[in-house]
């Protein structure tokens, strides 16, 4: 990860950061650069899946960084920018569907917003993903699963970024319509489980490595959604609680009854994720991902500043085991060296 994957990820990130600096519109340029600088670790985490692609790992990293960069950029445009229009959010996120559908034409994804001129930045990101998937055999084995995951992701982004008073009614109604997909989850846990790109990266990496068939694609989908993805995003929301409070953003962790309730549910996600990972090929890899998520997020500097975080961290690291503790220690060390 540290010696091989992260340097390749950094190379791709640097390309897109330089490309973002060329965006003519000031608002779009600001949000594009900010999304890369503040969410670099999303690409680093996603890049681990390139290990599943074998000798196509560099190609997998190119796809993962481009796709995650689209996701993070759109999140900033919906979260931190000038629009509250659900039609704008829906069209922006059509770019993610197009990135996964090589035959789709590129569009003006900014049609419903004031800012227009991005110098071809978003279109190039989409085209990069399309070019990687184009003309490769076996995409039919995973396309339905990646499209389903993308559709749930896009729905979440639309519902959670509208006017504040509309968010909860939209999300609870959406959950009611999709309850059968994850009946044991609350509306906020279901929403979290749809907000991850890990299932897509896993499927695409297996596809690029030529190690996918219809049965495996279904097993991956059922394992990553809702449990592994749910754990991923609930951890993401956990470390962002203070920031979201200051910004007035929706945070799903605030809907737990108290700290103990949240701890119990996180533990539930860890156990269910481990249980489902046992059914997957490369079981130890997927278990490493689960434990790595816990280790990675709890290593974030934001955690130290949170009230009660010490007890929460100890409990989750204990539940996740030695691998999580090992990764937690080394990620902290990596960040310290990077910032020294």
mmCIF file of C-alpha atoms in Angstrom:
data_model
loop_
_atom_site.group_PDB
_atom_site.id
_atom_site.type_symbol
_atom_site.label_atom_id
_atom_site.label_comp_id
_atom_site.label_asym_id
_atom_site.label_seq_id
_atom_site.Cartn_x
_atom_site.Cartn_y
_atom_site.Cartn_z
ATOM 1 C CA UNK A 1 0.000 0.000 0.000
ATOM 2 C CA UNK A 2 2.570 2.556 1.127
ATOM 3 C CA UNK A 3 5.394 1.650 -1.248
ATOM 4 C CA UNK A 4 3.465 0.843 -4.418
ATOM 5 C CA UNK A 5 -0.189 1.907 -4.349
ATOM 6 C CA UNK A 6 -0.055 5.339 -2.689
ATOM 7 C CA UNK A 7 2.685 6.731 -5.007
ATOM 8 C CA UNK A 8 0.638 5.702 -8.094
ATOM 9 C CA UNK A 9 -2.491 7.238 -6.539
ATOM 10 C CA UNK A 10 -0.569 10.445 -5.798
ATOM 11 C CA UNK A 11 0.601 10.629 -9.410
ATOM 12 C CA UNK A 12 -3.009 10.490 -10.651
ATOM 13 C CA UNK A 13 -4.213 12.968 -8.018
ATOM 14 C CA UNK A 14 -1.487 15.430 -9.024
ATOM 15 C CA UNK A 15 -2.625 15.244 -12.635
ATOM 16 C CA UNK A 16 -6.237 16.085 -11.722
ATOM 17 C CA UNK A 17 -5.178 18.818 -9.279
ATOM 18 C CA UNK A 18 -3.192 20.535 -12.045
ATOM 19 C CA UNK A 19 -6.135 20.042 -14.390
ATOM 20 C CA UNK A 20 -8.495 21.581 -11.810
ATOM 21 C CA UNK A 21 -6.268 24.665 -11.574
ATOM 22 C CA UNK A 22 -7.010 25.328 -15.253
ATOM 23 C CA UNK A 23 -10.810 25.592 -14.766
ATOM 24 C CA UNK A 24 -11.868 29.082 -15.991
ATOM 25 C CA UNK A 25 -14.848 29.607 -13.647
ATOM 26 C CA UNK A 26 -13.644 30.682 -10.199
ATOM 27 C CA UNK A 27 -16.368 28.875 -8.202
ATOM 28 C CA UNK A 28 -15.968 25.585 -10.077
ATOM 29 C CA UNK A 29 -12.175 25.864 -9.839
ATOM 30 C CA UNK A 30 -12.336 26.541 -6.084
ATOM 31 C CA UNK A 31 -14.617 23.561 -5.427
ATOM 32 C CA UNK A 32 -12.606 21.214 -7.669
ATOM 33 C CA UNK A 33 -9.286 22.029 -5.969
ATOM 34 C CA UNK A 34 -10.826 21.961 -2.477
ATOM 35 C CA UNK A 35 -12.404 18.550 -3.105
ATOM 36 C CA UNK A 36 -9.036 17.087 -4.119
ATOM 37 C CA UNK A 37 -7.040 18.686 -1.295
ATOM 38 C CA UNK A 38 -9.492 17.820 1.511
ATOM 39 C CA UNK A 39 -10.483 14.322 0.340
ATOM 40 C CA UNK A 40 -7.245 12.873 -0.960
ATOM 41 C CA UNK A 41 -7.525 9.938 1.461
ATOM 42 C CA UNK A 42 -10.718 8.795 -0.341
ATOM 43 C CA UNK A 43 -8.599 8.072 -3.407
ATOM 44 C CA UNK A 44 -5.871 6.466 -1.306
ATOM 45 C CA UNK A 45 -8.391 4.158 0.368
ATOM 46 C CA UNK A 46 -10.097 3.313 -2.928
ATOM 47 C CA UNK A 47 -6.726 2.673 -4.545
ATOM 48 C CA UNK A 48 -6.199 -0.390 -2.338
ATOM 49 C CA UNK A 49 -8.766 -2.209 -4.507
ATOM 50 C CA UNK A 50 -6.333 -2.032 -7.423
ATOM 51 C CA UNK A 51 -4.553 -4.979 -5.767
ATOM 52 C CA UNK A 52 -7.444 -7.122 -7.040
ATOM 53 C CA UNK A 53 -6.683 -6.133 -10.632
ATOM 54 C CA UNK A 54 -3.382 -8.010 -10.826
ATOM 55 C CA UNK A 55 -1.117 -6.650 -13.554
ATOM 56 C CA UNK A 56 -3.842 -4.138 -14.463
ATOM 57 C CA UNK A 57 -3.453 -2.381 -11.116
ATOM 58 C CA UNK A 58 -2.223 0.887 -12.658
ATOM 59 C CA UNK A 59 -5.289 0.979 -14.922
ATOM 60 C CA UNK A 60 -7.503 0.255 -11.922
ATOM 61 C CA UNK A 61 -5.916 3.157 -10.015
ATOM 62 C CA UNK A 62 -6.481 5.451 -12.982
ATOM 63 C CA UNK A 63 -10.192 4.528 -12.970
ATOM 64 C CA UNK A 64 -10.573 4.692 -9.173
ATOM 65 C CA UNK A 65 -8.932 8.120 -8.837
ATOM 66 C CA UNK A 66 -10.914 9.581 -11.751
ATOM 67 C CA UNK A 67 -14.239 8.174 -10.508
ATOM 68 C CA UNK A 68 -13.613 9.175 -6.876
ATOM 69 C CA UNK A 69 -12.525 12.647 -8.012
ATOM 70 C CA UNK A 70 -15.872 13.056 -9.797
ATOM 71 C CA UNK A 71 -17.685 11.914 -6.654
ATOM 72 C CA UNK A 72 -15.789 14.264 -4.330
ATOM 73 C CA UNK A 73 -16.091 17.204 -6.738
ATOM 74 C CA UNK A 74 -19.851 16.744 -7.056
ATOM 75 C CA UNK A 75 -20.165 16.417 -3.288
ATOM 76 C CA UNK A 76 -18.546 19.849 -2.956
ATOM 77 C CA UNK A 77 -20.729 21.335 -5.689
ATOM 78 C CA UNK A 78 -23.858 20.077 -3.914
ATOM 79 C CA UNK A 79 -22.651 20.686 -0.353
ATOM 80 C CA UNK A 80 -20.553 23.836 -0.443
ATOM 81 C CA UNK A 81 -21.567 25.683 -3.596
ATOM 82 C CA UNK A 82 -24.334 27.947 -4.892
ATOM 83 C CA UNK A 83 -27.240 25.594 -5.717
ATOM 84 C CA UNK A 84 -30.032 23.833 -3.811
ATOM 85 C CA UNK A 85 -31.776 22.632 -6.960
ATOM 86 C CA UNK A 86 -32.491 18.858 -7.005
ATOM 87 C CA UNK A 87 -32.588 18.922 -10.837
ATOM 88 C CA UNK A 88 -29.075 20.356 -10.808
ATOM 89 C CA UNK A 89 -27.888 17.623 -8.433
ATOM 90 C CA UNK A 90 -29.515 14.895 -10.524
ATOM 91 C CA UNK A 91 -27.895 16.074 -13.771
ATOM 92 C CA UNK A 92 -24.490 16.532 -12.124
ATOM 93 C CA UNK A 93 -24.636 12.938 -10.888
ATOM 94 C CA UNK A 94 -25.579 11.680 -14.328
ATOM 95 C CA UNK A 95 -21.843 12.064 -14.948
ATOM 96 C CA UNK A 96 -21.212 9.125 -12.580
ATOM 97 C CA UNK A 97 -23.659 6.934 -14.499
ATOM 98 C CA UNK A 98 -22.058 7.982 -17.796
ATOM 99 C CA UNK A 99 -18.596 7.185 -16.386
ATOM 100 C CA UNK A 100 -19.821 3.607 -15.849
ATOM 101 C CA UNK A 101 -21.553 3.394 -19.234
ATOM 102 C CA UNK A 102 -18.970 3.623 -22.052
ATOM 103 C CA UNK A 103 -21.585 3.993 -24.795
ATOM 104 C CA UNK A 104 -23.216 7.074 -23.202
ATOM 105 C CA UNK A 105 -22.580 10.480 -24.734
ATOM 106 C CA UNK A 106 -21.048 13.252 -22.630
ATOM 107 C CA UNK A 107 -23.481 15.988 -21.593
ATOM 108 C CA UNK A 108 -23.570 19.532 -20.278
ATOM 109 C CA UNK A 109 -23.774 18.461 -16.637
ATOM 110 C CA UNK A 110 -23.943 22.105 -15.484
ATOM 111 C CA UNK A 111 -27.119 22.956 -17.421
ATOM 112 C CA UNK A 112 -29.171 23.734 -14.295
ATOM 113 C CA UNK A 113 -26.623 25.926 -12.533
ATOM 114 C CA UNK A 114 -25.195 29.387 -13.014
ATOM 115 C CA UNK A 115 -21.551 28.286 -13.283
ATOM 116 C CA UNK A 116 -20.799 26.670 -16.643
ATOM 117 C CA UNK A 117 -17.184 26.967 -17.760
ATOM 118 C CA UNK A 118 -15.016 24.183 -16.331
ATOM 119 C CA UNK A 119 -12.666 23.915 -19.327
ATOM 120 C CA UNK A 120 -13.784 20.335 -19.997
ATOM 121 C CA UNK A 121 -12.684 19.128 -16.525
ATOM 122 C CA UNK A 122 -15.729 16.994 -15.632
ATOM 123 C CA UNK A 123 -16.088 15.673 -19.191
ATOM 124 C CA UNK A 124 -12.435 14.552 -19.159
ATOM 125 C CA UNK A 125 -12.925 12.738 -15.861
ATOM 126 C CA UNK A 126 -15.968 10.912 -17.274
ATOM 127 C CA UNK A 127 -14.205 10.101 -20.556
ATOM 128 C CA UNK A 128 -11.195 8.704 -18.656
ATOM 129 C CA UNK A 129 -13.447 6.166 -16.908
ATOM 130 C CA UNK A 130 -15.314 5.332 -20.119
ATOM 131 C CA UNK A 131 -12.094 4.737 -22.062
ATOM 132 C CA UNK A 132 -10.895 2.236 -19.452
ATOM 133 C CA UNK A 133 -14.131 0.213 -19.574
ATOM 134 C CA UNK A 134 -14.537 0.375 -23.340
ATOM 135 C CA UNK A 135 -13.925 -2.725 -25.496
ATOM 136 C CA UNK A 136 -13.078 -5.021 -22.561
ATOM 137 C CA UNK A 137 -14.765 -8.416 -22.331
ATOM 138 C CA UNK A 138 -16.865 -9.352 -19.316
ATOM 139 C CA UNK A 139 -18.394 -5.991 -18.388
ATOM 140 C CA UNK A 140 -21.842 -7.548 -18.765
ATOM 141 C CA UNK A 141 -21.110 -9.604 -15.625
ATOM 142 C CA UNK A 142 -20.900 -6.529 -13.390
ATOM 143 C CA UNK A 143 -22.693 -3.669 -15.169
ATOM 144 C CA UNK A 144 -26.077 -4.230 -13.475
ATOM 145 C CA UNK A 145 -24.468 -4.288 -10.031
ATOM 146 C CA UNK A 146 -22.359 -1.150 -10.566
ATOM 147 C CA UNK A 147 -25.363 0.679 -12.050
ATOM 148 C CA UNK A 148 -27.512 -0.254 -9.041
ATOM 149 C CA UNK A 149 -24.856 0.970 -6.614
ATOM 150 C CA UNK A 150 -24.417 4.188 -8.593
ATOM 151 C CA UNK A 151 -28.181 4.803 -8.735
ATOM 152 C CA UNK A 152 -28.508 4.466 -4.948
ATOM 153 C CA UNK A 153 -25.487 6.756 -4.491
ATOM 154 C CA UNK A 154 -26.953 9.414 -6.812
ATOM 155 C CA UNK A 155 -30.365 9.249 -5.100
ATOM 156 C CA UNK A 156 -28.711 9.879 -1.737
ATOM 157 C CA UNK A 157 -26.761 12.885 -3.023
ATOM 158 C CA UNK A 158 -29.924 14.473 -4.420
ATOM 159 C CA UNK A 159 -32.041 13.903 -1.304
ATOM 160 C CA UNK A 160 -29.476 14.980 1.277
ATOM 161 C CA UNK A 161 -28.387 18.215 -0.405
ATOM 162 C CA UNK A 162 -31.735 19.939 -1.006
ATOM 163 C CA UNK A 163 -33.174 22.610 1.328
ATOM 164 C CA UNK A 164 -32.625 21.633 4.965
ATOM 165 C CA UNK A 165 -36.329 21.250 5.743
ATOM 166 C CA UNK A 166 -36.844 18.852 2.812
ATOM 167 C CA UNK A 167 -33.944 16.484 3.555
ATOM 168 C CA UNK A 168 -35.367 14.194 6.273
ATOM 169 C CA UNK A 169 -38.820 13.798 4.626
ATOM 170 C CA UNK A 170 -37.166 12.918 1.311
ATOM 171 C CA UNK A 171 -34.683 10.483 2.872
ATOM 172 C CA UNK A 172 -37.267 8.703 5.063
ATOM 173 C CA UNK A 173 -39.680 8.395 2.135
ATOM 174 C CA UNK A 174 -36.880 7.041 -0.086
ATOM 175 C CA UNK A 175 -35.940 4.539 2.624
ATOM 176 C CA UNK A 176 -39.574 3.408 2.886
ATOM 177 C CA UNK A 177 -39.624 2.711 -0.870
ATOM 178 C CA UNK A 178 -36.375 0.689 -0.643
ATOM 179 C CA UNK A 179 -36.830 -0.979 2.766
ATOM 180 C CA UNK A 180 -36.694 -4.497 1.333
ATOM 181 C CA UNK A 181 -33.087 -3.989 0.249
ATOM 182 C CA UNK A 182 -31.892 -3.692 3.863
ATOM 183 C CA UNK A 183 -34.817 -4.292 6.267
ATOM 184 C CA UNK A 184 -32.638 -4.415 9.392
ATOM 185 C CA UNK A 185 -31.318 -0.850 8.940
ATOM 186 C CA UNK A 186 -32.786 2.457 10.025
ATOM 187 C CA UNK A 187 -33.364 5.165 7.413
ATOM 188 C CA UNK A 188 -30.102 6.902 8.337
ATOM 189 C CA UNK A 189 -28.060 3.680 8.256
ATOM 190 C CA UNK A 190 -29.587 2.746 4.893
ATOM 191 C CA UNK A 191 -28.720 6.208 3.576
ATOM 192 C CA UNK A 192 -25.131 5.790 4.787
ATOM 193 C CA UNK A 193 -24.817 2.386 3.093
ATOM 194 C CA UNK A 194 -25.714 3.942 -0.273
ATOM 195 C CA UNK A 195 -23.071 6.671 0.056
ATOM 196 C CA UNK A 196 -19.946 4.577 -0.570
ATOM 197 C CA UNK A 197 -18.057 3.877 -3.799
ATOM 198 C CA UNK A 198 -16.223 0.804 -2.422
ATOM 199 C CA UNK A 199 -18.533 -1.781 -3.997
ATOM 200 C CA UNK A 200 -18.033 -0.188 -7.404
ATOM 201 C CA UNK A 201 -14.237 -0.124 -7.007
ATOM 202 C CA UNK A 202 -14.238 -3.765 -5.926
ATOM 203 C CA UNK A 203 -16.306 -4.878 -8.934
ATOM 204 C CA UNK A 204 -14.320 -2.784 -11.434
ATOM 205 C CA UNK A 205 -10.962 -4.021 -10.095
ATOM 206 C CA UNK A 206 -12.016 -7.667 -10.314
ATOM 207 C CA UNK A 207 -13.306 -6.959 -13.837
ATOM 208 C CA UNK A 208 -10.033 -5.345 -14.950
ATOM 209 C CA UNK A 209 -8.103 -8.270 -13.474
ATOM 210 C CA UNK A 210 -10.236 -10.723 -15.451
ATOM 211 C CA UNK A 211 -11.426 -12.451 -12.266
ATOM 212 C CA UNK A 212 -15.172 -11.835 -12.363
ATOM 213 C CA UNK A 213 -18.244 -13.849 -13.299
ATOM 214 C CA UNK A 214 -21.964 -13.388 -12.702
ATOM 215 C CA UNK A 215 -21.999 -15.369 -9.421
ATOM 216 C CA UNK A 216 -19.057 -13.441 -7.949
ATOM 217 C CA UNK A 217 -20.555 -10.079 -8.934
ATOM 218 C CA UNK A 218 -23.754 -10.912 -7.016
ATOM 219 C CA UNK A 219 -21.754 -12.064 -3.974
ATOM 220 C CA UNK A 220 -19.741 -8.835 -3.970
ATOM 221 C CA UNK A 221 -22.871 -6.709 -4.282
ATOM 222 C CA UNK A 222 -24.600 -8.532 -1.409
ATOM 223 C CA UNK A 223 -21.526 -8.245 0.834
ATOM 224 C CA UNK A 224 -20.676 -4.615 0.159
ATOM 225 C CA UNK A 225 -24.235 -3.365 0.242
ATOM 226 C CA UNK A 226 -25.311 -2.668 2.890
ATOM 227 C CA UNK A 227 -22.750 -3.751 5.499
ATOM 228 C CA UNK A 228 -19.218 -2.933 4.319
ATOM 229 C CA UNK A 229 -20.377 0.267 2.622
ATOM 230 C CA UNK A 230 -22.526 1.149 5.636
ATOM 231 C CA UNK A 231 -19.560 0.735 7.985
ATOM 232 C CA UNK A 232 -17.439 2.870 5.646
ATOM 233 C CA UNK A 233 -19.798 5.838 5.556
ATOM 234 C CA UNK A 234 -20.878 5.731 9.192
ATOM 235 C CA UNK A 235 -17.181 5.973 10.115
ATOM 236 C CA UNK A 236 -16.864 8.871 7.673
ATOM 237 C CA UNK A 237 -19.777 10.652 9.346
ATOM 238 C CA UNK A 238 -18.413 9.820 12.789
ATOM 239 C CA UNK A 239 -15.158 11.733 12.255
ATOM 240 C CA UNK A 240 -16.973 14.645 10.538
ATOM 241 C CA UNK A 241 -19.483 15.359 13.322
ATOM 242 C CA UNK A 242 -17.873 18.564 14.563
ATOM 243 C CA UNK A 243 -17.291 19.920 11.056
ATOM 244 C CA UNK A 244 -20.849 19.113 9.964
ATOM 245 C CA UNK A 245 -22.260 20.780 13.076
ATOM 246 C CA UNK A 246 -20.363 23.981 12.269
ATOM 247 C CA UNK A 247 -21.392 23.891 8.592
ATOM 248 C CA UNK A 248 -25.025 22.933 9.301
ATOM 249 C CA UNK A 249 -24.663 19.736 7.244
ATOM 250 C CA UNK A 250 -26.665 16.552 7.719
ATOM 251 C CA UNK A 251 -24.801 13.942 9.783
ATOM 252 C CA UNK A 252 -26.323 10.496 10.239
ATOM 253 C CA UNK A 253 -24.482 9.823 13.520
ATOM 254 C CA UNK A 254 -26.625 12.430 15.283
ATOM 255 C CA UNK A 255 -29.703 10.198 14.948
ATOM 256 C CA UNK A 256 -28.408 7.534 17.313
ATOM 257 C CA UNK A 257 -29.936 7.687 20.794
ATOM 258 C CA UNK A 258 -26.571 8.159 22.492
ATOM 259 C CA UNK A 259 -22.898 7.178 22.309
ATOM 260 C CA UNK A 260 -23.595 3.626 23.537
ATOM 261 C CA UNK A 261 -26.282 3.070 20.922
ATOM 262 C CA UNK A 262 -23.907 4.277 18.207
ATOM 263 C CA UNK A 263 -21.144 1.999 19.540
ATOM 264 C CA UNK A 264 -23.498 -1.027 19.478
ATOM 265 C CA UNK A 265 -24.586 -0.350 15.902
ATOM 266 C CA UNK A 266 -21.031 0.203 14.665
ATOM 267 C CA UNK A 267 -20.098 -3.094 16.289
ATOM 268 C CA UNK A 268 -23.068 -4.695 14.484
ATOM 269 C CA UNK A 269 -21.793 -3.368 11.133
ATOM 270 C CA UNK A 270 -18.283 -4.692 11.836
ATOM 271 C CA UNK A 271 -19.578 -8.177 12.700
ATOM 272 C CA UNK A 272 -21.966 -8.360 9.735
ATOM 273 C CA UNK A 273 -19.247 -7.129 7.370
ATOM 274 C CA UNK A 274 -16.881 -9.848 8.583
ATOM 275 C CA UNK A 275 -19.604 -12.477 8.277
ATOM 276 C CA UNK A 276 -20.359 -11.536 4.665
ATOM 277 C CA UNK A 277 -16.670 -11.245 3.714
ATOM 278 C CA UNK A 278 -16.211 -14.948 4.486
ATOM 279 C CA UNK A 279 -18.308 -15.759 1.389
ATOM 280 C CA UNK A 280 -16.100 -13.776 -0.992
ATOM 281 C CA UNK A 281 -13.059 -14.807 -3.043
ATOM 282 C CA UNK A 282 -9.865 -13.323 -1.571
ATOM 283 C CA UNK A 283 -11.584 -13.386 1.829
ATOM 284 C CA UNK A 284 -8.538 -12.099 3.712
ATOM 285 C CA UNK A 285 -8.317 -9.068 1.423
ATOM 286 C CA UNK A 286 -11.916 -8.055 2.156
ATOM 287 C CA UNK A 287 -11.412 -8.639 5.878
ATOM 288 C CA UNK A 288 -8.346 -6.395 5.643
ATOM 289 C CA UNK A 289 -10.546 -3.721 4.036
ATOM 290 C CA UNK A 290 -13.072 -3.922 6.885
ATOM 291 C CA UNK A 291 -10.419 -3.711 9.581
ATOM 292 C CA UNK A 292 -8.536 -1.123 7.532
ATOM 293 C CA UNK A 293 -11.584 1.158 7.417
ATOM 294 C CA UNK A 294 -11.773 1.135 11.201
ATOM 295 C CA UNK A 295 -8.013 1.674 11.562
ATOM 296 C CA UNK A 296 -7.885 4.387 8.891
ATOM 297 C CA UNK A 297 -10.801 6.519 10.054
ATOM 298 C CA UNK A 298 -9.919 6.307 13.731
ATOM 299 C CA UNK A 299 -6.381 7.463 12.871
ATOM 300 C CA UNK A 300 -7.727 10.775 11.567
ATOM 301 C CA UNK A 301 -6.582 13.835 13.512
ATOM 302 C CA UNK A 302 -10.199 14.958 13.878
ATOM 303 C CA UNK A 303 -10.917 11.993 16.177
ATOM 304 C CA UNK A 304 -8.557 13.209 18.913
ATOM 305 C CA UNK A 305 -10.513 16.465 19.225
ATOM 306 C CA UNK A 306 -13.882 14.736 19.718
ATOM 307 C CA UNK A 307 -15.453 14.280 23.143
ATOM 308 C CA UNK A 308 -15.685 10.601 24.124
ATOM 309 C CA UNK A 309 -13.669 9.486 21.096
ATOM 310 C CA UNK A 310 -11.097 7.617 23.165
ATOM 311 C CA UNK A 311 -13.654 5.108 24.502
ATOM 312 C CA UNK A 312 -15.282 4.756 21.084
ATOM 313 C CA UNK A 313 -11.927 4.177 19.351
ATOM 314 C CA UNK A 314 -10.811 1.590 21.907
ATOM 315 C CA UNK A 315 -14.097 -0.332 21.611
ATOM 316 C CA UNK A 316 -14.130 -0.394 17.800
ATOM 317 C CA UNK A 317 -10.436 -1.280 17.477
ATOM 318 C CA UNK A 318 -10.949 -4.098 19.977
ATOM 319 C CA UNK A 319 -13.976 -5.355 18.022
ATOM 320 C CA UNK A 320 -12.014 -5.200 14.761
ATOM 321 C CA UNK A 321 -8.946 -6.984 16.099
ATOM 322 C CA UNK A 322 -5.182 -6.885 15.610
ATOM 323 C CA UNK A 323 -5.228 -5.896 11.928
ATOM 324 C CA UNK A 324 -7.226 -2.728 12.657
ATOM 325 C CA UNK A 325 -4.827 -1.761 15.452
ATOM 326 C CA UNK A 326 -1.828 -2.450 13.186
ATOM 327 C CA UNK A 327 -3.252 -0.289 10.371
ATOM 328 C CA UNK A 328 -4.320 2.436 12.808
ATOM 329 C CA UNK A 329 -0.772 2.717 14.167
ATOM 330 C CA UNK A 330 0.868 2.779 10.729
ATOM 331 C CA UNK A 331 -1.578 5.284 9.234
ATOM 332 C CA UNK A 332 -0.887 7.653 12.142
ATOM 333 C CA UNK A 333 2.833 7.181 11.559
ATOM 334 C CA UNK A 334 2.390 7.775 7.780
ATOM 335 C CA UNK A 335 0.462 11.027 8.389
ATOM 336 C CA UNK A 336 3.106 12.172 10.868
ATOM 337 C CA UNK A 337 5.914 11.538 8.376
ATOM 338 C CA UNK A 338 3.944 13.176 5.555
ATOM 339 C CA UNK A 339 3.434 16.348 7.600
ATOM 340 C CA UNK A 340 6.951 16.535 9.085
#
